[in-house]
Amino acid sequence: MARCTLATIAREANVSVPTVSKVLNGHSDVAAHTRAVIERLLTEHGYQRPRSPRRSNRRGEFIDLVINDLDSHWGLAILTGVEQVAEEAGLTLAVSAVHNRASLTRRWLQSLLSRASQGAILVLSDLDEEQRAELARRTLPFVLVDGVSAPPPDVPSVGTTNFAGGFAATEHLIGLGHTRIAAIGGPESLLCTRARVAGYRSALEAAGLSAHRDLVRYAAFHHDGGLEAARRLFALAEPPTAIFAGSDQQATGVYSAARERGLRIPEQCSVVGFDDLSFTPWMAPALTTVRQPLREMGVAAARMLLRVINGERLDSHRIELATTLVIRESSGHRARN
C-alpha cells in the first residue's frame, strides 16, 4: 500500500497542503470544522506524524477531543463547547473522529501518546481496560463524556440527567391523556439509552400504567433508526398514540413513518425527542424535546480536564448537567374516539 502523504489528505479534504501542515503542527488558525475533517482523514489513513526532537519534557500546548462522530449536530455542539474553553486557555484543539471503529481508536491512542498532548476529552468512546491502563501509565489526563458504560468512580466524567429526561418526556405525554406511549431508545448497550428508557418506565409505573414490552424499541441514534422503529410501532394491532424518541434525529424518522401512514402529528400521534438540536424548532410541527445541554457538557469537560492537567483537586469526579423539557407543537392531547 502506498504511503499516505499530506497531498493525499489535502486532496480529500479539499484544502491546501499548508492547511494540513498547520493542523499537524498544532496551529490555531484553522477553522474547527476544517480541522475536524483533516484530523478524521489523518486517522482513517493511518498517517504517521513525523517525530520531532523533544526540547524538554513539557507536553505540547494542545489538548485532544476524541469523538465517535462529527457528522451530526450532536457532535458539533459538544465540539463548540470544548473549543471555547481551549481558546480561552490559549490551547490548540486537535480533533479525532473514530466512528465506533476499534482500529481507529487504537490509531488515535498511538497518535495521541506520540505527540505528547496535555490531555484528552473522550466523547462516547468505549475505552477498554487496556487503553485506560496505557493512558494511566503515560500519566495522560483524560475526561469521559457520556460514556458507553458507567465510568469507574476515580475517572473524571461528564454526563446529563438522562433518567430525569426520560421521566419528564413520558410524564408530559401522560399529562396530555396518553396511555399507550412507546419509547424508541438508542443502542441498548449505551448507558444513556438504558437511563432514558428507565425514566420512561418509571413515569409509566408512577402513573399506574403498564410498560408494554412491544412498545419499547431500540435503534441507532439517527433518522433511519427512528424510521424503522416507528414503522414497526405503527404496524402493531394497537399502535401507540404517542412516541418518546431517544434522540431528535430518531424523531425525524418518526415523522417520516407517520407521513407514510397518513398520520397527523400531534393530532393522531404525539412525538417527543431528546437533545434539542438546532433544527428542532424548524421541524413541521416544531418538535417537543428534552434539551440536553451539549455545548455546556463540552465546556464542563474541558474545564475539568484543565483542572486535572494543572494538578487541582476535583470536588467530584462526576458532573451531571440537568436536562429540560422544551414543549413545542409536536405533542398534544390524546384524540378521543
CSV table of N, CA, C and O in Angstrom, one decimal, residues 32-33 36 65 67 69-85 93 95 121 123 145 248-249 274-279 291-302 321:
chain,number,residue,atom,x,y,z
A,32,ALA,N,-12.6,25.2,12.9
A,32,ALA,CA,-12.8,24.0,13.6
A,32,ALA,C,-13.3,22.9,12.8
A,32,ALA,O,-12.9,21.7,12.9
A,33,HIS,N,-14.3,23.2,11.9
A,33,HIS,CA,-14.8,22.1,11.0
A,33,HIS,C,-13.8,21.6,10.1
A,33,HIS,O,-13.6,20.3,9.9
A,36,ALA,N,-11.4,19.4,12.0
A,36,ALA,CA,-12.0,18.1,12.3
A,36,ALA,C,-12.0,17.2,11.1
A,36,ALA,O,-11.7,16.0,11.2
A,65,LEU,N,-9.6,16.2,21.5
A,65,LEU,CA,-11.0,15.8,21.6
A,65,LEU,C,-11.2,14.5,20.7
A,65,LEU,O,-10.9,14.6,19.5
A,67,ILE,N,-13.9,11.8,19.4
A,67,ILE,CA,-15.4,11.7,19.4
A,67,ILE,C,-15.7,10.6,18.3
A,67,ILE,O,-15.0,10.5,17.3
A,69,ASP,N,-18.4,10.6,16.3
A,69,ASP,CA,-19.0,11.0,15.1
A,69,ASP,C,-19.1,12.6,15.1
A,69,ASP,O,-19.7,13.1,16.0
A,70,LEU,N,-18.5,13.2,14.1
A,70,LEU,CA,-18.7,14.7,14.0
A,70,LEU,C,-19.7,15.0,12.9
A,70,LEU,O,-19.9,16.2,12.6
A,71,ASP,N,-20.2,14.0,12.2
A,71,ASP,CA,-21.2,14.3,11.1
A,71,ASP,C,-22.6,14.5,11.6
A,71,ASP,O,-23.5,14.0,11.1
A,72,SER,N,-22.7,15.2,12.7
A,72,SER,CA,-24.0,15.4,13.3
A,72,SER,C,-24.1,16.7,14.1
A,72,SER,O,-23.0,17.2,14.6
A,73,HIS,N,-25.3,17.2,14.3
A,73,HIS,CA,-25.4,18.4,15.1
A,73,HIS,C,-25.0,18.1,16.6
A,73,HIS,O,-24.5,19.0,17.3
A,74,TRP,N,-25.2,16.9,17.0
A,74,TRP,CA,-24.9,16.5,18.4
A,74,TRP,C,-23.4,16.6,18.7
A,74,TRP,O,-23.0,17.3,19.6
A,75,GLY,N,-22.6,16.1,17.8
A,75,GLY,CA,-21.1,16.1,18.0
A,75,GLY,C,-20.6,17.5,17.8
A,75,GLY,O,-19.7,18.0,18.6
A,76,LEU,N,-21.1,18.3,16.9
A,76,LEU,CA,-20.6,19.7,16.7
A,76,LEU,C,-21.0,20.6,17.9
A,76,LEU,O,-20.2,21.5,18.2
A,77,ALA,N,-22.1,20.3,18.5
A,77,ALA,CA,-22.5,21.1,19.7
A,77,ALA,C,-21.4,20.9,20.8
A,77,ALA,O,-21.0,21.9,21.5
A,78,ILE,N,-21.0,19.7,21.1
A,78,ILE,CA,-20.0,19.4,22.1
A,78,ILE,C,-18.7,20.0,21.7
A,78,ILE,O,-18.0,20.6,22.5
A,79,LEU,N,-18.3,19.8,20.4
A,79,LEU,CA,-17.1,20.4,19.9
A,79,LEU,C,-17.0,21.9,20.2
A,79,LEU,O,-16.0,22.5,20.6
A,80,THR,N,-18.1,22.6,20.0
A,80,THR,CA,-18.2,24.1,20.2
A,80,THR,C,-17.8,24.4,21.6
A,80,THR,O,-17.1,25.4,21.9
A,81,GLY,N,-18.4,23.7,22.6
A,81,GLY,CA,-18.1,23.9,24.0
A,81,GLY,C,-16.6,23.7,24.3
A,81,GLY,O,-16.0,24.5,25.0
A,82,VAL,N,-16.1,22.6,23.8
A,82,VAL,CA,-14.7,22.3,24.1
A,82,VAL,C,-13.8,23.3,23.5
A,82,VAL,O,-12.8,23.8,24.1
A,83,GLU,N,-14.1,23.7,22.3
A,83,GLU,CA,-13.2,24.7,21.6
A,83,GLU,C,-13.2,26.0,22.3
A,83,GLU,O,-12.2,26.7,22.4
A,84,GLN,N,-14.4,26.4,22.8
A,84,GLN,CA,-14.5,27.7,23.6
A,84,GLN,C,-13.5,27.7,24.7
A,84,GLN,O,-12.7,28.7,24.9
A,85,VAL,N,-13.4,26.7,25.5
A,85,VAL,CA,-12.5,26.6,26.7
A,85,VAL,C,-11.1,26.5,26.2
A,85,VAL,O,-10.2,27.2,26.8
A,93,LEU,N,-6.8,22.9,19.9
A,93,LEU,CA,-7.6,21.7,20.0
A,93,LEU,C,-7.4,20.8,18.8
A,93,LEU,O,-7.6,21.2,17.7
A,95,VAL,N,-8.7,17.4,16.9
A,95,VAL,CA,-10.0,16.6,16.9
A,95,VAL,C,-9.8,15.3,16.1
A,95,VAL,O,-9.3,15.3,15.0
A,121,ILE,N,-10.2,14.7,25.9
A,121,ILE,CA,-11.6,14.5,26.2
A,121,ILE,C,-12.2,13.5,25.3
A,121,ILE,O,-12.1,13.6,24.1
A,123,VAL,N,-15.4,11.4,24.0
A,123,VAL,CA,-16.8,11.5,23.9
A,123,VAL,C,-17.4,10.2,23.3
A,123,VAL,O,-17.1,9.9,22.1
A,145,VAL,N,-16.9,11.8,28.4
A,145,VAL,CA,-18.2,12.5,28.2
A,145,VAL,C,-19.3,11.5,27.7
A,145,VAL,O,-19.0,10.8,26.7
A,248,ASP,N,-33.3,13.5,18.8
A,248,ASP,CA,-34.1,14.3,17.8
A,248,ASP,C,-33.9,13.7,16.4
A,248,ASP,O,-34.9,13.8,15.6
A,249,GLN,N,-32.8,13.1,16.1
A,249,GLN,CA,-32.6,12.6,14.8
A,249,GLN,C,-33.5,11.4,14.6
A,249,GLN,O,-34.1,11.2,13.5
A,274,PHE,N,-35.3,14.0,22.0
A,274,PHE,CA,-34.3,14.2,23.1
A,274,PHE,C,-33.0,14.8,22.5
A,274,PHE,O,-32.5,14.3,21.5
A,275,ASP,N,-32.5,15.9,23.0
A,275,ASP,CA,-31.3,16.6,22.7
A,275,ASP,C,-31.6,18.1,22.5
A,275,ASP,O,-30.8,18.9,22.9
A,276,ASP,N,-32.7,18.5,21.8
A,276,ASP,CA,-33.0,19.9,21.4
A,276,ASP,C,-31.9,20.4,20.5
A,276,ASP,O,-31.2,21.5,20.8
A,277,LEU,N,-31.7,19.7,19.4
A,277,LEU,CA,-30.7,20.2,18.4
A,277,LEU,C,-31.2,21.4,17.7
A,277,LEU,O,-32.4,21.7,17.8
A,278,SER,N,-30.3,22.1,17.0
A,278,SER,CA,-30.6,23.4,16.5
A,278,SER,C,-31.8,23.4,15.5
A,278,SER,O,-32.5,24.4,15.3
A,279,PHE,N,-32.0,22.3,14.8
A,279,PHE,CA,-33.1,22.3,13.8
A,279,PHE,C,-34.5,22.0,14.3
A,279,PHE,O,-35.5,22.1,13.6
A,291,ARG,N,-34.2,19.0,26.3
A,291,ARG,CA,-32.9,19.6,26.0
A,291,ARG,C,-31.8,19.0,26.8
A,291,ARG,O,-31.8,19.0,28.0
A,292,GLN,N,-30.8,18.5,26.0
A,292,GLN,CA,-29.6,18.1,26.6
A,292,GLN,C,-28.5,19.2,26.4
A,292,GLN,O,-28.3,19.5,25.3
A,293,PRO,N,-27.9,19.7,27.5
A,293,PRO,CA,-27.0,20.8,27.3
A,293,PRO,C,-25.7,20.4,26.7
A,293,PRO,O,-24.6,20.4,27.4
A,294,LEU,N,-25.7,20.2,25.4
A,294,LEU,CA,-24.5,19.6,24.8
A,294,LEU,C,-23.3,20.5,24.8
A,294,LEU,O,-22.2,20.1,25.2
A,295,ARG,N,-23.5,21.8,24.4
A,295,ARG,CA,-22.4,22.7,24.4
A,295,ARG,C,-21.8,22.9,25.9
A,295,ARG,O,-20.6,22.9,26.1
A,296,GLU,N,-22.7,23.0,26.8
A,296,GLU,CA,-22.3,23.1,28.2
A,296,GLU,C,-21.6,21.9,28.7
A,296,GLU,O,-20.7,22.0,29.6
A,297,MET,N,-21.9,20.7,28.2
A,297,MET,CA,-21.2,19.5,28.6
A,297,MET,C,-19.8,19.5,28.1
A,297,MET,O,-18.8,19.1,28.7
A,298,GLY,N,-19.6,20.1,26.8
A,298,GLY,CA,-18.3,20.2,26.3
A,298,GLY,C,-17.5,21.2,27.1
A,298,GLY,O,-16.3,21.0,27.4
A,299,VAL,N,-18.1,22.3,27.5
A,299,VAL,CA,-17.4,23.3,28.4
A,299,VAL,C,-17.0,22.7,29.7
A,299,VAL,O,-15.8,22.8,30.2
A,300,ALA,N,-17.9,22.0,30.3
A,300,ALA,CA,-17.6,21.4,31.6
A,300,ALA,C,-16.5,20.3,31.6
A,300,ALA,O,-15.6,20.3,32.4
A,301,ALA,N,-16.5,19.5,30.5
A,301,ALA,CA,-15.5,18.5,30.3
A,301,ALA,C,-14.1,19.2,30.1
A,301,ALA,O,-13.1,18.7,30.7
A,302,ALA,N,-14.1,20.2,29.3
A,302,ALA,CA,-12.8,20.9,29.0
A,302,ALA,C,-12.3,21.6,30.3
A,302,ALA,O,-11.1,21.5,30.6
A,321,LEU,N,-25.2,17.4,34.2
A,321,LEU,CA,-25.9,18.6,33.9
A,321,LEU,C,-27.4,18.3,33.7
A,321,LEU,O,-27.7,17.2,33.2
